[in-house]
Short mmCIF file of C-alpha atoms in Angstrom, two decimals:
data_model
loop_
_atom_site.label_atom_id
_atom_site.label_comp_id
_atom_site.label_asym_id
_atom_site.label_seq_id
_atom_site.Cartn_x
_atom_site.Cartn_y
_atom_site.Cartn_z
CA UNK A 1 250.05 -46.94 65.71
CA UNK A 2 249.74 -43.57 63.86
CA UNK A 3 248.09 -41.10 64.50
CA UNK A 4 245.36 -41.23 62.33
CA UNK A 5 244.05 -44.48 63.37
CA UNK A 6 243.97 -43.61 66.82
CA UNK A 7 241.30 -41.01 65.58
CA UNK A 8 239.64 -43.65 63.78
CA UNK A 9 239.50 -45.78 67.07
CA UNK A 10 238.09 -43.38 69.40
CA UNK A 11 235.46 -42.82 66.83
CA UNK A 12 234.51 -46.29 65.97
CA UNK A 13 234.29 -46.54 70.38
CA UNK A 14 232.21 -43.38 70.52
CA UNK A 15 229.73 -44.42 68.15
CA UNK A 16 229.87 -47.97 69.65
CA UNK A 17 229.52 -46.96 72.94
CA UNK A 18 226.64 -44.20 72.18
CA UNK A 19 224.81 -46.55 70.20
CA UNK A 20 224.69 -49.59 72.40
CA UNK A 21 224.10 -46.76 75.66
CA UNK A 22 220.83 -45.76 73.96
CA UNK A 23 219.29 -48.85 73.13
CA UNK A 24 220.20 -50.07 76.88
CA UNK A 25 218.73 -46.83 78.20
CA UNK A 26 215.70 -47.47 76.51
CA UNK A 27 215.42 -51.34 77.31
CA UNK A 28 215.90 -50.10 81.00
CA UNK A 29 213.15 -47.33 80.62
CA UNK A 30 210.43 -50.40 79.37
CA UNK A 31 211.49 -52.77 82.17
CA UNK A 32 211.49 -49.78 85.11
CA UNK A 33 209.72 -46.58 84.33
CA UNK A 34 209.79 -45.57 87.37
CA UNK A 35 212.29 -42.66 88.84
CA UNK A 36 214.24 -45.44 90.50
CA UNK A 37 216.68 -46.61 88.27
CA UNK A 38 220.47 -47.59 88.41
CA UNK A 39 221.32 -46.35 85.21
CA UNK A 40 223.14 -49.04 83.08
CA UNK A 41 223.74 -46.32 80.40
CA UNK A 42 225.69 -44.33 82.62
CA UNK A 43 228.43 -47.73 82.16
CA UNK A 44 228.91 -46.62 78.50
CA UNK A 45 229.86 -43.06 79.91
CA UNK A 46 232.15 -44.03 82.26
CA UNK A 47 233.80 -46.18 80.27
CA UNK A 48 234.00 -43.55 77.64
CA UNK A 49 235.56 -40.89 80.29
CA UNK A 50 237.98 -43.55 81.53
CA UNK A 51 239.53 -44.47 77.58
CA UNK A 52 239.20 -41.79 75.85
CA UNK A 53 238.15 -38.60 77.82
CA UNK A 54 235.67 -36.00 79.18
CA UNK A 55 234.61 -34.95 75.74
CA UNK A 56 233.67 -38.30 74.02
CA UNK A 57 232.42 -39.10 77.33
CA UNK A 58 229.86 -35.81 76.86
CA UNK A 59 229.52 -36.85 73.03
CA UNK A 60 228.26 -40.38 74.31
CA UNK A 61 225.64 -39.23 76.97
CA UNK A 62 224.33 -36.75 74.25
CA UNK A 63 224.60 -38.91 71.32
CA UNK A 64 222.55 -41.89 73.93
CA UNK A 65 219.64 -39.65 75.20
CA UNK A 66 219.41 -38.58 71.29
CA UNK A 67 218.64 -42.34 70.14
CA UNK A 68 216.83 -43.58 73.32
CA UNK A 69 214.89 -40.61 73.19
CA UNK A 70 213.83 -41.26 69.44
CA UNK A 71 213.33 -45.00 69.96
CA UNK A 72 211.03 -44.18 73.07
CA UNK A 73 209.35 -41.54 70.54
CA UNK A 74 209.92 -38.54 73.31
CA UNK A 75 212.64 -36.73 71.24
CA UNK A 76 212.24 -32.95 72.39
CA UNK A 77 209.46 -33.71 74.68
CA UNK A 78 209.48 -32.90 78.65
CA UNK A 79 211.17 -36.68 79.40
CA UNK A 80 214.07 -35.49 76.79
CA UNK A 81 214.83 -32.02 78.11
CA UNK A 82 214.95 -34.22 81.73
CA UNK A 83 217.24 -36.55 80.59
CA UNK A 84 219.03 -34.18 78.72
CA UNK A 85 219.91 -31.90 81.49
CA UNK A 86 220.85 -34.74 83.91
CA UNK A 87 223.26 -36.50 81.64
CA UNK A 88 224.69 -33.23 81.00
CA UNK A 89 225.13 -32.66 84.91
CA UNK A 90 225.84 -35.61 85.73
CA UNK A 91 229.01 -35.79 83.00
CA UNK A 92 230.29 -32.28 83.99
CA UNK A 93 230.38 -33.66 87.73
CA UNK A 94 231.89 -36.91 87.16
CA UNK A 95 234.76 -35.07 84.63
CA UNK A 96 235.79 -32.63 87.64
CA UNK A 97 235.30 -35.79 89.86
CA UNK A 98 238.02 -37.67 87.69
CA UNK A 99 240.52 -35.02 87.36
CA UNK A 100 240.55 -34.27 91.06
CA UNK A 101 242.40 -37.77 90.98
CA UNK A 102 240.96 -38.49 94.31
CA UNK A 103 238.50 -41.00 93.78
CA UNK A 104 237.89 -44.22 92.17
CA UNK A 105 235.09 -44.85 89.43
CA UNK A 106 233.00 -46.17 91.96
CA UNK A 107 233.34 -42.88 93.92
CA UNK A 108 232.70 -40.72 90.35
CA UNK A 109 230.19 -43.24 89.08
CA UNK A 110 228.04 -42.25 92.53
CA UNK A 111 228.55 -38.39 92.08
CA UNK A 112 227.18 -38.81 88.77
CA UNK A 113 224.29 -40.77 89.44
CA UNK A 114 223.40 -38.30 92.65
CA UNK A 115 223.73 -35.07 90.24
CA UNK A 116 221.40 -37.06 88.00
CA UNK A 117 219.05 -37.53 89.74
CA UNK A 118 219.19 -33.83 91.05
CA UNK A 119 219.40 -32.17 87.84
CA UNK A 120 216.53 -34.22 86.64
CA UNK A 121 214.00 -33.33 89.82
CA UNK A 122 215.01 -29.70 89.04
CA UNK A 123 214.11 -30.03 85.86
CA UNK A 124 210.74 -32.07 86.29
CA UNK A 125 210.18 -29.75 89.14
CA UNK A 126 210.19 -26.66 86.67
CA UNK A 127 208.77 -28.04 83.72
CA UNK A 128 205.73 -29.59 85.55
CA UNK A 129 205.54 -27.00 88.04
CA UNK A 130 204.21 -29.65 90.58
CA UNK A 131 205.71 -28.90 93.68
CA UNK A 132 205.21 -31.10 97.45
CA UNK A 133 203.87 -34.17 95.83
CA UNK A 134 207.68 -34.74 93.98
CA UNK A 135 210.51 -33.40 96.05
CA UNK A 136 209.98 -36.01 98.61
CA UNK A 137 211.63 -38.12 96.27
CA UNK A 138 214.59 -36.33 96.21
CA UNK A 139 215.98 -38.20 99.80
CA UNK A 140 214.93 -41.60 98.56
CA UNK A 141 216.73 -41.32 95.06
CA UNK A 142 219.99 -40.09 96.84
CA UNK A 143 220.31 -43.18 98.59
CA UNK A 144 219.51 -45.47 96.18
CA UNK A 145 222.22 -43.53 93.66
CA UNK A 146 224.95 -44.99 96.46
CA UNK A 147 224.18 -48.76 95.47
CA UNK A 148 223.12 -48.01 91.95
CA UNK A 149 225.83 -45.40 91.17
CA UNK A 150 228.57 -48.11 92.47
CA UNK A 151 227.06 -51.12 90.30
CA UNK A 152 227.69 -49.12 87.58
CA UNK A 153 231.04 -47.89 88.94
CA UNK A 154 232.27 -51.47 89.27
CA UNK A 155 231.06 -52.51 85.83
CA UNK A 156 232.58 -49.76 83.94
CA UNK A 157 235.69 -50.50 86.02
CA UNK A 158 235.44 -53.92 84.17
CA UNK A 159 234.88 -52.80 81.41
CA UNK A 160 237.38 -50.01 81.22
CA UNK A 161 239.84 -52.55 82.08
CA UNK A 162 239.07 -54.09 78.84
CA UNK A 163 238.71 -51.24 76.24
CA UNK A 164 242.49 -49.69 77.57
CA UNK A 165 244.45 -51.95 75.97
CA UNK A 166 243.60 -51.00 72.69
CA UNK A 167 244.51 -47.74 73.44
CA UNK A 168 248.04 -48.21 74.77
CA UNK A 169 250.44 -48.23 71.88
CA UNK B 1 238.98 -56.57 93.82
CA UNK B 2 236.70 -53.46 93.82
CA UNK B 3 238.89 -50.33 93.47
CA UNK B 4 237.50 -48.16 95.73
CA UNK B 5 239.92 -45.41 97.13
CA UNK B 6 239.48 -44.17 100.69
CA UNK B 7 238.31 -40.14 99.37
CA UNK B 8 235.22 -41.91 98.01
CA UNK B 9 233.68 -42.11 101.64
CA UNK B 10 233.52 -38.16 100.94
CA UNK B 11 231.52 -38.95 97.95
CA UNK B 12 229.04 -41.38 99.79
CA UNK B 13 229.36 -39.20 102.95
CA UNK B 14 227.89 -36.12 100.85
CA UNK B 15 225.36 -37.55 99.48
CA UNK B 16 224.11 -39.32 102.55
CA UNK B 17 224.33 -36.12 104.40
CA UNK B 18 222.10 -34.55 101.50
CA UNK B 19 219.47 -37.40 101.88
CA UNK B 20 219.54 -36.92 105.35
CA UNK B 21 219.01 -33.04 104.91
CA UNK B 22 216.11 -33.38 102.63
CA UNK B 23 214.79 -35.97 104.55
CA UNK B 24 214.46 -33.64 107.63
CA UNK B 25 213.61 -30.70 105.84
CA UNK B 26 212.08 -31.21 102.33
CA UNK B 27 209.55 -33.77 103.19
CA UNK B 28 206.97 -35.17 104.68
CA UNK B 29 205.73 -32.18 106.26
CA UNK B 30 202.46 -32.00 107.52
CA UNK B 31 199.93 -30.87 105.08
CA UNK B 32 197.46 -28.10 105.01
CA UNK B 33 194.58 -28.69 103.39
CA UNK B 34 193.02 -31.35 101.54
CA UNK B 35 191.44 -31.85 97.96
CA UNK B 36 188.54 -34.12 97.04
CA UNK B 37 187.77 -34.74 93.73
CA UNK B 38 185.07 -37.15 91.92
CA UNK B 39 185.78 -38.18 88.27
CA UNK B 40 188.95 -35.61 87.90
CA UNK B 41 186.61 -33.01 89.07
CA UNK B 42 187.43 -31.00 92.32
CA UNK B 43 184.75 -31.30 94.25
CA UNK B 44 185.73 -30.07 98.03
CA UNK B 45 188.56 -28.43 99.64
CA UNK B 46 189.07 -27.51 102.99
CA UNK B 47 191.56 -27.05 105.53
CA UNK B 48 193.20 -30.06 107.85
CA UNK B 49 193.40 -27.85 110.99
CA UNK B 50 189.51 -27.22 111.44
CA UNK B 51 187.99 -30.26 112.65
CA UNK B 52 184.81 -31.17 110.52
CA UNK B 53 183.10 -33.34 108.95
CA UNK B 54 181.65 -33.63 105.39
CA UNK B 55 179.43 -35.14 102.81
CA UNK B 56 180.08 -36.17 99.26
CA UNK B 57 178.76 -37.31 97.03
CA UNK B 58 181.07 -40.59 95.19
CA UNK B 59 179.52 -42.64 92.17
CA UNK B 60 178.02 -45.11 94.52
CA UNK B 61 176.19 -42.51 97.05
CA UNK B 62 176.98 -40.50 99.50
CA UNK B 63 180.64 -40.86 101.95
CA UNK B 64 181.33 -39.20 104.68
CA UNK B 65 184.88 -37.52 105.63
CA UNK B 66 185.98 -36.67 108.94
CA UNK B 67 189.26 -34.36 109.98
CA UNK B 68 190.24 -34.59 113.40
CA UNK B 69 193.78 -33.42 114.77
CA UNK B 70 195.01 -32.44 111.27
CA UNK B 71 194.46 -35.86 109.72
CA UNK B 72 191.38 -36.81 107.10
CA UNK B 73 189.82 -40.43 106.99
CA UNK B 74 187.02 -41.75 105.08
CA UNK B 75 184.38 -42.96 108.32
CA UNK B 76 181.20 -44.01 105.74
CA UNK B 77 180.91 -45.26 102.08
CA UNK B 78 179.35 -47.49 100.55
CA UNK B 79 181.77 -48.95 98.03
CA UNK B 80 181.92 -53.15 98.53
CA UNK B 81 185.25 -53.34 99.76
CA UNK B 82 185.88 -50.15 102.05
CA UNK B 83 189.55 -49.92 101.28
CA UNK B 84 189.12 -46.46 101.85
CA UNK B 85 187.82 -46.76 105.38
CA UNK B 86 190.58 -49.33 106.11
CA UNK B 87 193.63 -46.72 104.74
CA UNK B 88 192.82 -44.92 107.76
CA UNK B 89 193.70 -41.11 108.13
CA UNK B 90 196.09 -39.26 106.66
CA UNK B 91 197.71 -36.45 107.29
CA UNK B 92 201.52 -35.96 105.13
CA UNK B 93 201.64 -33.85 102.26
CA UNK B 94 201.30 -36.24 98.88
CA UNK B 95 199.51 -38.38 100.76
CA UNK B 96 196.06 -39.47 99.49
CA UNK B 97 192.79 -41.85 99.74
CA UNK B 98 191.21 -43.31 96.34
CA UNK B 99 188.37 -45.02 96.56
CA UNK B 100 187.72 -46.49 93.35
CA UNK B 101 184.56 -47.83 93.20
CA UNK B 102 183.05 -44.39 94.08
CA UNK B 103 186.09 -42.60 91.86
CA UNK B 104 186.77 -40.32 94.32
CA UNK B 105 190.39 -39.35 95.41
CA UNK B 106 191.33 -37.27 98.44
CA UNK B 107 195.10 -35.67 98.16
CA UNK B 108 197.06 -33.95 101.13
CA UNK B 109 198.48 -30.48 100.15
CA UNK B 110 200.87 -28.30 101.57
CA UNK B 111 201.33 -24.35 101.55
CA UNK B 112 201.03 -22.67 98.52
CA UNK B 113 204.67 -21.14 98.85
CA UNK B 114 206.10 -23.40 96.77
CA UNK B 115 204.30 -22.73 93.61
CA UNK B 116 205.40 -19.22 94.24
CA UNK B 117 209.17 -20.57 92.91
CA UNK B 118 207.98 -21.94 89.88
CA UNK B 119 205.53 -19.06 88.98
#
């Protein structure tokens, strides 16, 4: 396989992945609104981070909160600049989590969710400037990241498993 | 058949332990004074550690409030159902009472030190 068509493939998976992340992301906003969620975009991600790398991995968690932010008609509002700076967060953290080598995707799929759901009560925290009613929350979403962060763990593990092939020449 | 490596239990340990922390500290903690409003409109405040009790006045008539030992409870109103007599008392911050039928909700708040962070 030459060079250039390797290019052409991590493209075509980028755009593939980022696309199909933000229509999940905002199926799974209609069907849960609420702040508990497990995050099935997150698979598209990991699977990204696992194929390809930490940089189309960042390229499909911004591209995703781009589109499911204009479907849901919040692009730029408060709920953007939330989910904005939790993907962001939780992408750096699960990139250092992978290169430490240590853990499986499982492990990095749970540090992700976790600094997800922290960057995101940060940032509603600021932006709202609501205070004791909210960071109760912040307990109860940490333990239901654990669960929700290795669903999605496992999955992209399937996946991944899946979408390496076609990079192996 | 699920890869999971043995340094993950640092992972799940961590954020456990945070849950835990915020759990002990963040949370929950007893409030300080309590808000009534009727129709979005603040129409009482006062604070949970002087025991009192108060008028107001809902959509359907007067209800009366009662705070005993920190904790606030609806004790008369004449809405048909008196959910708001049956929620009992409350005392956490975030907590609250709504009575519907008289559109009147009663919040928990804490100190006012955390606004301070936000500005």
């Amino acid at each position: 396989m030459t060079e250039s068509q390797d290019r052409l493939k991590r493209i075509v998976l980028i755009a593939l992945l980022a696309s199909a992340a933000g229509g999940i992301w905002f199926l799974e906003n209609l069907i849960n609104p609420s702040s508990f969620r497990i995050g099935i975009a997150n698979i598209f991600t990991l699977t990204a981070l696992y194929t390809i790398g930490g940089t189309p991995a960042f390229l499909v968690s911004i591209i995703r909160i781009l589109i499911g932010s204009t479907l849901a008609g919040k692009l730029f509002s408060p709920i953007f600049l939330i989910s904005f700076s939790g993907g962001i967060l939780s992408v750096l953290g699960m990139v250092v989590a992978k290169k430490l080598n240590r853990f499986s995707m499982l492990g990095v799929s749970i540090a992700g969710a976790f600094l997800n759901n922290i960057a995101q009560l940060l940032t509603t925290y600021l932006l709202m400037g609501k205070p004791s009613g909210m960071l109760y929350l912040f307990g109860y979403l940490s333990i239901v990241s654990i669960p929700a962060g290795a669903f999605v763990g496992w999955v992209s593990y399937l996946a991944t498993k899946r979408v390496l092939p076609l990079f192996r020449r | 058949m699920v890869p999971l490596k043995p340094a993950d239990a640092i992972i799940i340990s961590l954020v456990i332990a945070f849950a835990v922390v915020s759990f002990t500290f963040l949370p929950k903690s007893a409030g300080e004074k309590f808000v009534v409003t009727h129709d979005g409109k603040i129409i009482l405040e006062g604070e949970l550690s002087k025991d009192s009790e108060y008028s107001i006045n809902g959509s359907l008539g007067q209800m009366k409030l009662l705070v005993k030992d920190g904790k606030i409870s609806v004790v008369k109103s004449n809405c048909p159902r008196k959910l708001c007599i049956k929620r009992g008392s409350i005392s956490k911050q975030g907590d609250s009472i709504i009575c519907v039928p008289n559109r009147v909700i009663i919040t928990i708040q804490g100190k006012g030190e955390i606004d301070g962070v936000t500005g």
